[in-house]
Short mmCIF file of C-alpha atoms and ligand atoms in Angstrom, two decimals:
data_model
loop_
_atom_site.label_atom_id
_atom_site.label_comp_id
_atom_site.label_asym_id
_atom_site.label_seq_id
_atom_site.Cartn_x
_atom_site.Cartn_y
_atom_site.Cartn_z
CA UNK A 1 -84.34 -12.72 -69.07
CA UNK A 2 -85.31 -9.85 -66.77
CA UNK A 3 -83.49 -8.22 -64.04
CA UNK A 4 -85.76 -9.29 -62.02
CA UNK A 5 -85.23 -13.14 -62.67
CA UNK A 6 -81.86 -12.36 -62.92
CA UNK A 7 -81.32 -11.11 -59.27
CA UNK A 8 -83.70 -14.00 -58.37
CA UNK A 9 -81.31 -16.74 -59.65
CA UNK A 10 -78.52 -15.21 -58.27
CA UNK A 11 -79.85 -15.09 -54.74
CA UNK A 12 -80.81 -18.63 -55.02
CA UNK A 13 -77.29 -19.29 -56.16
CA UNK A 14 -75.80 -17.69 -53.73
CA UNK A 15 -78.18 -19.53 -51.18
CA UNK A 16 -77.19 -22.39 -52.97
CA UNK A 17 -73.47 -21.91 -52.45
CA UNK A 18 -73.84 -20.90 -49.22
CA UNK A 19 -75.20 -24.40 -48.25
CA UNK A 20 -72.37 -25.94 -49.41
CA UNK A 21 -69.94 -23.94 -47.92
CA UNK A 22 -71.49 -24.63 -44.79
CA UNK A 23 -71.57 -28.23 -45.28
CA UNK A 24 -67.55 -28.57 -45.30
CA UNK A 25 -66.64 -28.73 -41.57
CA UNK A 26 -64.06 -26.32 -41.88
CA UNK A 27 -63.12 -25.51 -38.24
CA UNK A 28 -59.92 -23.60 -37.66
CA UNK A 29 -57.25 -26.27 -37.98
CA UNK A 30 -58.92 -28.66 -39.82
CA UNK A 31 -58.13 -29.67 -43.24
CA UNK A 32 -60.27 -27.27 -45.70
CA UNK A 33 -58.62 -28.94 -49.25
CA UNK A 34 -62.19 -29.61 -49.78
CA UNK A 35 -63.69 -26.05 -49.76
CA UNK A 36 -60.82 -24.91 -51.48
CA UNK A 37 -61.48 -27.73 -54.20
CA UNK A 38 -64.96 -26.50 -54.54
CA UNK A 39 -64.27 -22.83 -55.05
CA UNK A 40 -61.52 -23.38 -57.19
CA UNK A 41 -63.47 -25.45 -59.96
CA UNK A 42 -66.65 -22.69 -59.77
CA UNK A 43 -64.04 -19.90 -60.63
CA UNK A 44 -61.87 -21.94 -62.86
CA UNK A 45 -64.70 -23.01 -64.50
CA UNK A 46 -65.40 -19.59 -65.84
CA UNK A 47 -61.82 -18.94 -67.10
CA UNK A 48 -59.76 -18.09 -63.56
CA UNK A 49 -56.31 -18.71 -62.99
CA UNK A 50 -55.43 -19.46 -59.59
CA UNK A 51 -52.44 -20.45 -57.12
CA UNK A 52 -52.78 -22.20 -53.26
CA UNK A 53 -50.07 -21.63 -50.80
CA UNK A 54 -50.16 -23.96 -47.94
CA UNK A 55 -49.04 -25.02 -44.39
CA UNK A 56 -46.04 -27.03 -43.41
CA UNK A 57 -48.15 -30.26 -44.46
CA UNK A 58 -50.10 -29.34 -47.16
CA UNK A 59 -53.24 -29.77 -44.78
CA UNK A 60 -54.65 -26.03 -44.83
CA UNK A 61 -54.55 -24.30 -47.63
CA UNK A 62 -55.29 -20.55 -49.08
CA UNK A 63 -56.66 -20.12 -52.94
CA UNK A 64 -56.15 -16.91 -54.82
CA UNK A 65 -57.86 -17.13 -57.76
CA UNK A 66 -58.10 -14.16 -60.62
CA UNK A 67 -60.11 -13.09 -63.51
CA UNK A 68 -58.35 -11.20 -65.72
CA UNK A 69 -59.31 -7.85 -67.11
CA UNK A 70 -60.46 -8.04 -71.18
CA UNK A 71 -59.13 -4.23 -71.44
CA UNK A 72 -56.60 -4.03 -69.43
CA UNK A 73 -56.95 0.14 -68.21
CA UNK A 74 -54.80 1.32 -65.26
CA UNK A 75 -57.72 0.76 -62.78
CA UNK A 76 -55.92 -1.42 -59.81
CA UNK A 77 -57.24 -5.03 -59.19
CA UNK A 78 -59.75 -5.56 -57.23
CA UNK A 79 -59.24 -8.02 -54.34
CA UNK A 80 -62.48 -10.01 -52.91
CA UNK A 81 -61.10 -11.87 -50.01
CA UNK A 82 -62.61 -14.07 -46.90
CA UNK A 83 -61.42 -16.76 -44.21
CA UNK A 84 -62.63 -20.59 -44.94
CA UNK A 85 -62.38 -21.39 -41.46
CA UNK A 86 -64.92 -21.02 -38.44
CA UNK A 87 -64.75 -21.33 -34.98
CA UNK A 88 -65.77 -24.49 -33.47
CA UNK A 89 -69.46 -24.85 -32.27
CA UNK A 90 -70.65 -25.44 -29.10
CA UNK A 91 -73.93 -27.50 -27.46
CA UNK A 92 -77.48 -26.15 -27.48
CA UNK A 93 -77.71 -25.64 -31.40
CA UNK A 94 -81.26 -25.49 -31.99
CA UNK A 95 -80.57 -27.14 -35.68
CA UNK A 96 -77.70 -29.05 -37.43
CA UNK A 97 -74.55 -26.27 -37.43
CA UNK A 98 -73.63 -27.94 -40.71
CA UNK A 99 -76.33 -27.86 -42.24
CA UNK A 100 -77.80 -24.35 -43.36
CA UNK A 101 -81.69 -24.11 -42.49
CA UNK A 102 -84.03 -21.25 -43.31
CA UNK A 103 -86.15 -19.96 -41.14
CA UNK A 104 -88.23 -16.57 -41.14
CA UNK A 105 -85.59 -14.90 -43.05
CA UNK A 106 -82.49 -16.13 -41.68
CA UNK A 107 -80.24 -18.69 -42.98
CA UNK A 108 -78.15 -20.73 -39.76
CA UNK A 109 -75.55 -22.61 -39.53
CA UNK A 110 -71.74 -21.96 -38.29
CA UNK A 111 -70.08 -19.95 -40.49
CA UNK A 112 -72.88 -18.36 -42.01
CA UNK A 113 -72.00 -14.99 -41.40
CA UNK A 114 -68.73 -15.12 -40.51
CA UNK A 115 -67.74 -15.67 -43.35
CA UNK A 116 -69.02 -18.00 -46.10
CA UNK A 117 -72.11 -15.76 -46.57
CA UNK A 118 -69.97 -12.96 -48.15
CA UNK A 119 -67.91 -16.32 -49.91
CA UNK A 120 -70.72 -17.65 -51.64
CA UNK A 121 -71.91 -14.33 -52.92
CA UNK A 122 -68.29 -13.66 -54.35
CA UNK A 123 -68.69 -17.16 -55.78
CA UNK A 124 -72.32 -16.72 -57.28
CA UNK A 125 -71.53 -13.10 -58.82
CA UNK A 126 -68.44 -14.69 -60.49
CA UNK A 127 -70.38 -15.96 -63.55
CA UNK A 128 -71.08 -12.40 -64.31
CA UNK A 129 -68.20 -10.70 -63.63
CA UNK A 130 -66.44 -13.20 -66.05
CA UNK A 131 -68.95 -12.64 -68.83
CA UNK A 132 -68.36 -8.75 -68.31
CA UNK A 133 -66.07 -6.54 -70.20
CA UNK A 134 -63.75 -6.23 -67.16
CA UNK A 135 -61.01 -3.55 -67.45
CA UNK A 136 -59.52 -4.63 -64.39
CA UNK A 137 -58.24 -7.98 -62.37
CA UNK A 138 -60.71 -9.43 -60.21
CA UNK A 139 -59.53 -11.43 -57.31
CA UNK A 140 -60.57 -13.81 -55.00
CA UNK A 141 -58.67 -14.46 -51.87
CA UNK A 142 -60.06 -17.30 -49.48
CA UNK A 143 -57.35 -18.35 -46.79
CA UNK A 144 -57.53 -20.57 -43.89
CA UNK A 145 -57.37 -20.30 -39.97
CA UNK A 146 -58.07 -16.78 -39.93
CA UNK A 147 -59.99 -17.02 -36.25
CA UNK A 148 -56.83 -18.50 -34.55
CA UNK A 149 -54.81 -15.60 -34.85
CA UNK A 150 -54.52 -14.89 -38.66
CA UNK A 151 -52.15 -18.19 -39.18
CA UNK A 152 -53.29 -18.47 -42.75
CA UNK A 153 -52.98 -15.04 -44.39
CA UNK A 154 -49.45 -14.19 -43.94
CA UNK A 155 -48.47 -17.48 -45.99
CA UNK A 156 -50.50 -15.86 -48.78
CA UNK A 157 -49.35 -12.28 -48.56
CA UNK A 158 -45.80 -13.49 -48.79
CA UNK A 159 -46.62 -15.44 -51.86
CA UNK A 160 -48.38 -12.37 -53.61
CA UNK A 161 -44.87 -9.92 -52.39
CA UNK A 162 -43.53 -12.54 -54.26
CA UNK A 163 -45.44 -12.26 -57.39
CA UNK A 164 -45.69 -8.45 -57.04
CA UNK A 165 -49.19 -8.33 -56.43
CA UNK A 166 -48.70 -4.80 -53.76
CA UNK A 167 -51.09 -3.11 -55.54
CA UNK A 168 -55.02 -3.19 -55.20
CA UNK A 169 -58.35 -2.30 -53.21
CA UNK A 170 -58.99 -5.55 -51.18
CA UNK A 171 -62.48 -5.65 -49.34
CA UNK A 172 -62.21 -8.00 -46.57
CA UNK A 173 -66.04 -9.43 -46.42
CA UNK A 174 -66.07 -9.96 -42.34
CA UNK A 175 -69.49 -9.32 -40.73
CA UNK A 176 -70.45 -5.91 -40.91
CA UNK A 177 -73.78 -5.35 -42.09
CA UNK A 178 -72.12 -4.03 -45.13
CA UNK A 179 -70.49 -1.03 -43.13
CA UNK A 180 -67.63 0.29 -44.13
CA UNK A 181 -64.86 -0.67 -40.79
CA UNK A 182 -61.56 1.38 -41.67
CA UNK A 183 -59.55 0.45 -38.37
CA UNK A 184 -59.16 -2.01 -35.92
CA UNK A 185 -56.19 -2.64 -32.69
CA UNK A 186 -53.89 -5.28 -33.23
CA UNK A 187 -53.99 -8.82 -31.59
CA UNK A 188 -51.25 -10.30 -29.80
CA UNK A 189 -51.23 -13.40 -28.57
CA UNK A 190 -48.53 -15.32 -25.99
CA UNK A 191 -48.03 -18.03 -23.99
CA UNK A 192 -44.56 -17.89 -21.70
CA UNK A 193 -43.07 -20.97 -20.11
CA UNK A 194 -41.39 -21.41 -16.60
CA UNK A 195 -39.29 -24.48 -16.25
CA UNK A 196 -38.28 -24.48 -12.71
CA UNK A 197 -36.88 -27.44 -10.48
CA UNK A 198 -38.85 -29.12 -8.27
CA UNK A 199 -38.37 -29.94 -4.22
CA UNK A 200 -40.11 -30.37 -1.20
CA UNK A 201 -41.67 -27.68 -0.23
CA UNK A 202 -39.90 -27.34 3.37
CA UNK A 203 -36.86 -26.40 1.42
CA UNK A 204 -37.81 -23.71 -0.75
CA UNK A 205 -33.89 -22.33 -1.39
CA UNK A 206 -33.04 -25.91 -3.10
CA UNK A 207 -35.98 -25.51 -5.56
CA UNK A 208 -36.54 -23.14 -8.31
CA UNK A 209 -40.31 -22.36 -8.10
CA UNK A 210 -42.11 -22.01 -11.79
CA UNK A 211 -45.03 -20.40 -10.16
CA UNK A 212 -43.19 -17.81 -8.37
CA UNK A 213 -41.11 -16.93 -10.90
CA UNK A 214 -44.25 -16.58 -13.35
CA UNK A 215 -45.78 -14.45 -11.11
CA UNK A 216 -42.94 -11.83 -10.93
CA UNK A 217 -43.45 -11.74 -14.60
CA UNK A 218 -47.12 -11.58 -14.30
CA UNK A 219 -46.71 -8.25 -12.10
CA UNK A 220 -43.85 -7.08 -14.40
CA UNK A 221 -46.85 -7.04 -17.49
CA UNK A 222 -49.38 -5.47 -15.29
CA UNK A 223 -46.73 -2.66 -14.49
CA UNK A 224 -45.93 -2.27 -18.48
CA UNK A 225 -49.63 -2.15 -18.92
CA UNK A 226 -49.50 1.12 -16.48
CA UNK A 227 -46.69 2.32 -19.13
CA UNK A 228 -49.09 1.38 -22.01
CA UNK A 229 -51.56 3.77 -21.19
CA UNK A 230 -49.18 6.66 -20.68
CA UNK A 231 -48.18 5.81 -23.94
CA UNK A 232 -51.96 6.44 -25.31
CA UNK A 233 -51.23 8.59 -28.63
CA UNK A 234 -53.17 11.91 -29.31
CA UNK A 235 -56.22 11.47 -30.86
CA UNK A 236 -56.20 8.04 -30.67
CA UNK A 237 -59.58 6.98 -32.75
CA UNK A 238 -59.82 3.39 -29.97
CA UNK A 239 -61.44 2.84 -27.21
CA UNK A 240 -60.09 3.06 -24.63
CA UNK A 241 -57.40 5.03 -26.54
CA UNK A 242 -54.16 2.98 -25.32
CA UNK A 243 -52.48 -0.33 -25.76
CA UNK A 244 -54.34 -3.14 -23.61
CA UNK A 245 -52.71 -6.19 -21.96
CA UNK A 246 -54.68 -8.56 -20.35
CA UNK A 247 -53.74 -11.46 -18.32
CA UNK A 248 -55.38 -14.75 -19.60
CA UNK A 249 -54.45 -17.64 -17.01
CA UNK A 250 -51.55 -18.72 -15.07
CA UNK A 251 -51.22 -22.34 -14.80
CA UNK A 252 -49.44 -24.24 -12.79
CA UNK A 253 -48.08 -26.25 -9.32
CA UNK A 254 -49.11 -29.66 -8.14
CA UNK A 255 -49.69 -29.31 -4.46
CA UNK A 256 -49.43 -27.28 -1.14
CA UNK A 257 -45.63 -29.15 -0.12
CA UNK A 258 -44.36 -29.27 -3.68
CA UNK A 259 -42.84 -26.23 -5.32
CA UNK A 260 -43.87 -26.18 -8.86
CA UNK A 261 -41.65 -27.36 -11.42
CA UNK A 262 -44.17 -25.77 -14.18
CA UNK A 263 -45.69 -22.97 -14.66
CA UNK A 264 -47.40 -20.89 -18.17
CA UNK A 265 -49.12 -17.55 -18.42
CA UNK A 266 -51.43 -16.88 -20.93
CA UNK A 267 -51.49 -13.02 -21.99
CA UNK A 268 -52.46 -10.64 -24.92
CA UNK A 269 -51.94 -7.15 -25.73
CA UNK A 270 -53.85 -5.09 -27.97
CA UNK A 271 -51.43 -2.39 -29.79
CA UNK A 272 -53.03 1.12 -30.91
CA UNK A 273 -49.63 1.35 -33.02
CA UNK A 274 -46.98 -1.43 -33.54
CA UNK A 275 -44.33 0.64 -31.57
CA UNK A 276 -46.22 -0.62 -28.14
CA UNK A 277 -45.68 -4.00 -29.09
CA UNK A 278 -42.49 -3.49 -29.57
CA UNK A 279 -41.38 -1.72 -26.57
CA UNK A 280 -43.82 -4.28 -24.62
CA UNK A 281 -42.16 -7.34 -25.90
CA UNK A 282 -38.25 -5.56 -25.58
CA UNK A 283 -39.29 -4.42 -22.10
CA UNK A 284 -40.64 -7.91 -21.08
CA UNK A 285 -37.53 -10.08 -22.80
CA UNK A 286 -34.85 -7.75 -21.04
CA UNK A 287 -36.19 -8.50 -18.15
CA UNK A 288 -36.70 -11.91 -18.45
CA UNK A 289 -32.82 -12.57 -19.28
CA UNK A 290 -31.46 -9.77 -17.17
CA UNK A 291 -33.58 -10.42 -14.16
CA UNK A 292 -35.61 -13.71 -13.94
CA UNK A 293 -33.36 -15.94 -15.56
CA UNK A 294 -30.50 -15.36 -13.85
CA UNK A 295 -32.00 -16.21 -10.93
CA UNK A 296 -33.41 -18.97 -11.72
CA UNK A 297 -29.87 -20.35 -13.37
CA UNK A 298 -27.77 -19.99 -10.14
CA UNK A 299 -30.22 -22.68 -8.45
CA UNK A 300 -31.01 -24.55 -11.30
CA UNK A 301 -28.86 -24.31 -14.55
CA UNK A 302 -31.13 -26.09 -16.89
CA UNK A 303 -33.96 -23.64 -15.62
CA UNK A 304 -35.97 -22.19 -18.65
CA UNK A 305 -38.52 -19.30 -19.62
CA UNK A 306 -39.99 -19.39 -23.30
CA UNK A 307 -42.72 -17.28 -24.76
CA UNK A 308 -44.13 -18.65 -27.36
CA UNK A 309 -46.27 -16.77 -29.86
CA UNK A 310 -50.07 -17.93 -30.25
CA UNK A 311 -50.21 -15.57 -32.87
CA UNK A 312 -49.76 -11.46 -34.14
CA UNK A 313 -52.58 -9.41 -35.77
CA UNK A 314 -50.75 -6.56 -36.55
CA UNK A 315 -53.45 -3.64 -36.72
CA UNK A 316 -55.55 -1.89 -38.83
CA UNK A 317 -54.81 1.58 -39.42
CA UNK A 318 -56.98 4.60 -40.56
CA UNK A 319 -56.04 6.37 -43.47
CA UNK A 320 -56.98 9.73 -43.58
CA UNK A 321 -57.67 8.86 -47.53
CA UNK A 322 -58.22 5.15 -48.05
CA UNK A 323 -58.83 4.24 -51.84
CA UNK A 324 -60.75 1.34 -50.46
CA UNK A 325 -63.18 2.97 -48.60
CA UNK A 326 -63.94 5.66 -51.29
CA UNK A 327 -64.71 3.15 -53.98
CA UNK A 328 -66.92 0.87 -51.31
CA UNK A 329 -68.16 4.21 -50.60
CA UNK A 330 -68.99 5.35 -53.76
CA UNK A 331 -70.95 1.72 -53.87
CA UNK A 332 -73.14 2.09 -50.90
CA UNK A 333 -73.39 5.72 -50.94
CA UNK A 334 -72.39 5.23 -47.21
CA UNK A 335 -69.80 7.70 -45.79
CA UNK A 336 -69.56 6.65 -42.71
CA UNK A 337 -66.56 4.85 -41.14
CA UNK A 338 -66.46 2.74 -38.34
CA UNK A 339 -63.68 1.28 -35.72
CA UNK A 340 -64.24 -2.97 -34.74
CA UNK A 341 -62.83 -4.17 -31.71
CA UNK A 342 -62.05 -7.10 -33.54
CA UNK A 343 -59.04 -8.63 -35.89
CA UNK A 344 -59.02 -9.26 -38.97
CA UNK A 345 -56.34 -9.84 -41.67
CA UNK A 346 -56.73 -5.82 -43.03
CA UNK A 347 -54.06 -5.39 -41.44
CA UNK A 348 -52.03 -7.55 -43.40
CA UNK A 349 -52.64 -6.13 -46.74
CA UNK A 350 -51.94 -2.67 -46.01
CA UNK A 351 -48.86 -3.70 -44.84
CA UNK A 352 -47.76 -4.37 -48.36
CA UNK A 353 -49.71 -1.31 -49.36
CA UNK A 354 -52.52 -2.90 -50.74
CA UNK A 355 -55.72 -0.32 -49.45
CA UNK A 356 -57.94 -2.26 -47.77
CA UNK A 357 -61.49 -1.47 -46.35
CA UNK A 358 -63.61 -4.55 -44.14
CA UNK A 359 -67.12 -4.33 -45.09
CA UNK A 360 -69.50 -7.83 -45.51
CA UNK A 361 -72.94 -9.19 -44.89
CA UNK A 362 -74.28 -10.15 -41.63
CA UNK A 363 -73.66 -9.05 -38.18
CA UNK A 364 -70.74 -9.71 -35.88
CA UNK A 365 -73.54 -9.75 -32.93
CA UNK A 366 -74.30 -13.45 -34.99
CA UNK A 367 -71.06 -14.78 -35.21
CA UNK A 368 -68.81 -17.33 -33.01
CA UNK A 369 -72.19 -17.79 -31.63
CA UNK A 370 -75.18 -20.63 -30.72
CA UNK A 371 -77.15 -20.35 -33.72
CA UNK A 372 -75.31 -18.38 -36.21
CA UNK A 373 -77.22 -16.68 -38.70
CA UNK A 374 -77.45 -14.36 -41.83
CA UNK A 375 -80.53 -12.60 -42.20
CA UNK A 376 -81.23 -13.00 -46.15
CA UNK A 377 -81.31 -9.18 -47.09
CA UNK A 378 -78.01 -8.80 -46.07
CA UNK A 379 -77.20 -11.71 -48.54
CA UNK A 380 -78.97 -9.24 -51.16
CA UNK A 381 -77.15 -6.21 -49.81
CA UNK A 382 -73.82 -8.28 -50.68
CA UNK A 383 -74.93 -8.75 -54.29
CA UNK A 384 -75.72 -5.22 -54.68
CA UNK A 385 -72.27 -4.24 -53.60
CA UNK A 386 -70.90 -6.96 -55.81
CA UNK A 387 -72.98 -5.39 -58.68
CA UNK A 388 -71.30 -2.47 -57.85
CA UNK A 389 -68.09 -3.70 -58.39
CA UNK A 390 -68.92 -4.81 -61.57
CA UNK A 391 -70.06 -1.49 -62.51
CA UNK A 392 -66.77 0.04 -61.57
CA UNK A 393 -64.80 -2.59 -63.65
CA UNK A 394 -66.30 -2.06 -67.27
CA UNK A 395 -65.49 0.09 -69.76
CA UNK A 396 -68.70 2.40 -70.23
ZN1 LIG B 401 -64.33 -13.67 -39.39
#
């Protein structure tokens, strides 16, 4: 068979798997056993070995799947890893969102950039990469609930500390018209809780108001966010350059002549360095249990502030010599690096020293959007870079 046919079929696999992928509803949350099911017979159907962590009830799950090297050589593993879940869709899709349709060029449907598209190719260039003289691990890392806060991942990295699996180039396939993205802010997430006591309103000393109380601690983060930024390191490579923290909502109260026996803030920060999330989080609790608390307590005893945490992306950070990005560099022939002002779970594997570069098909401009697409070259692009891979993992 040619090249040429050969490339053909494994576009139209790839479109092929794509389809499917698309077809499992697998919205953030939801079960994806499913997808996982699917992915894990196409790989161990060509010889993989694989292991699934889960969540408490075995509802979401993460595969990590591996094709051994046939000469083992002291080249590190290659790690090929994407999120099975997508964000939910809205009205006003102008076809089915689970159901991939092609039109002039573009493939749509949720998830179809961000990011089955780089799944499926993973999943259609498998069949080669297992009939190739591999001198080095291949894995495949497909975890769930990435897009609510990273839930998935961690459950997975612990499992591969475990098996002492700290050492690799993982490419993180998000949507980045195959650009190499080498750093990214963290993502914090919280929501804090004011239990208060309630009371007529004409009485405001017998009460404890929630909504009073939350916004003390609503101005208390806007003054740490003034700290944040005089905090901004040199050189930082963000923009802006500091920590963010952004107020999300502050819910709460019942009416006019009742004080408010409820109250919760939403808020997030976005860390340059883990340090400000620290001394965010120490500065906020002290004075929550030094301050607020207190005075809550001497009205009300039972009186109660929680913050409970949505979720942490711990951030991506620039390496002034990533192994990752040199060998998707050495790919693409593209030297360029780029910073995202979104998560993703990068973070997570350099963490445990794993080098990690994000670089996929498709455009983030397409994702979490009305009519998600992937323009088909891209899908192409991915195979290329796949090809690449292989080409890197073979004795010559
Ligand atoms: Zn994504």
């Amino acid at each position: 068979m040619s090249t040429e046919n050969n490339s053909e079929l494994l576009f139209k696999n790839s479109v092929k798997i794509l389809t499917d992928l698309i077809s499992f509803k697998t919205i953030s949350g939801e079960d994806n056993n499913s997808l996982i099911d699917y992915c894990d017979k196409i790989l161990k159907n060509l010889g993989a070995t694989s292991f699934r962590t889960f969540d408490d009830d075995k509802k979401r799950v993460n595969l990590f799947a591996t094709l051994k090297a046939k000469n083992s050589s002291n080249k590190k593993p290659i790690i090929l890893s994407g999120h099975t879940d997508v964000v939910p869709v809205s009205k006003g899709w102008s076809t089915d969102p689970f159901t991939a349709t092609i039109k002039e060029n573009k493939l749509y449907g949720r998830g179809s950039c961000d990011m089955k598209g780089f799944i499926a190719c993973t999943l259609a260039f498998a069949p080669i990469y297992s009939q190739s003289n591999l001198d080095r691990d291949i894995h495949f890392s497909f975890t769930f609930d990435e897009e609510t806060a990273c839930q998935g991942a961690p459950i997975l990295i612990n499992e591969l500390k475990k098996r002492n699996i700290k050492n690799g180039i993982c490419i993180i396939g998000e949507p980045t018209n195959m650009k190499i993205i080498d750093a990214h802010k963290g993502c914090y997430e919280y929501t804090t809780y004011f239990k208060g006591l309630a009371g007529h309103s004409s009485a405001p000393h017998k009460g404890v108001s929630a909504v009073e109380y939350a916004s003390r601690y609503v101005n208390k983060l806007i003054e740490l966010r003034e700290k944040l930024k005089e905090r901004s390191p040199k050189n930082s490579i963000f923009e802006p350059p500091y920590s963010t923290l952004s107020i999300g909502g502050v819910f709460g109260g019942i009416a006019h002549n009742v004080i408010a026996d409820k109250c919760h803030v939403n808020w997030e920060t976005r860390p340059v360095i883990k340090e400000d999330a620290i001394f965010l989080n120490n500065e906020l609790d002290k004075y929550t249990n030094e301050v607020l608390l207190p005075e809550m307590k001497k009205i009300y005893s039972n009186a109660t502030i929680e913050k409970e945490i949505i979720g942490e992306i711990i951030g991506f950070d620039r390496e002034e010599k990533s192994e990752a990005c040199e060998f998707v560099s050495s790919i693409t022939g593209d030297n360029s690096r780029e910073v995202v002002s979104f998560g993703t779970e990068a973070g997570l594997f350099q963490e445990i020293g794993i080098s990690t570069a994000v670089c996929g098909p498709g455009s983030i401009e397409q994702a979490h959007k009305i009519d998600e697409f992937i323009k088909l070259e891209e899908i192409n692009k991915c195979l290329n870079f796949l090809n690449g891979v292989k080409n890197k993992s073979i004795q010559k």
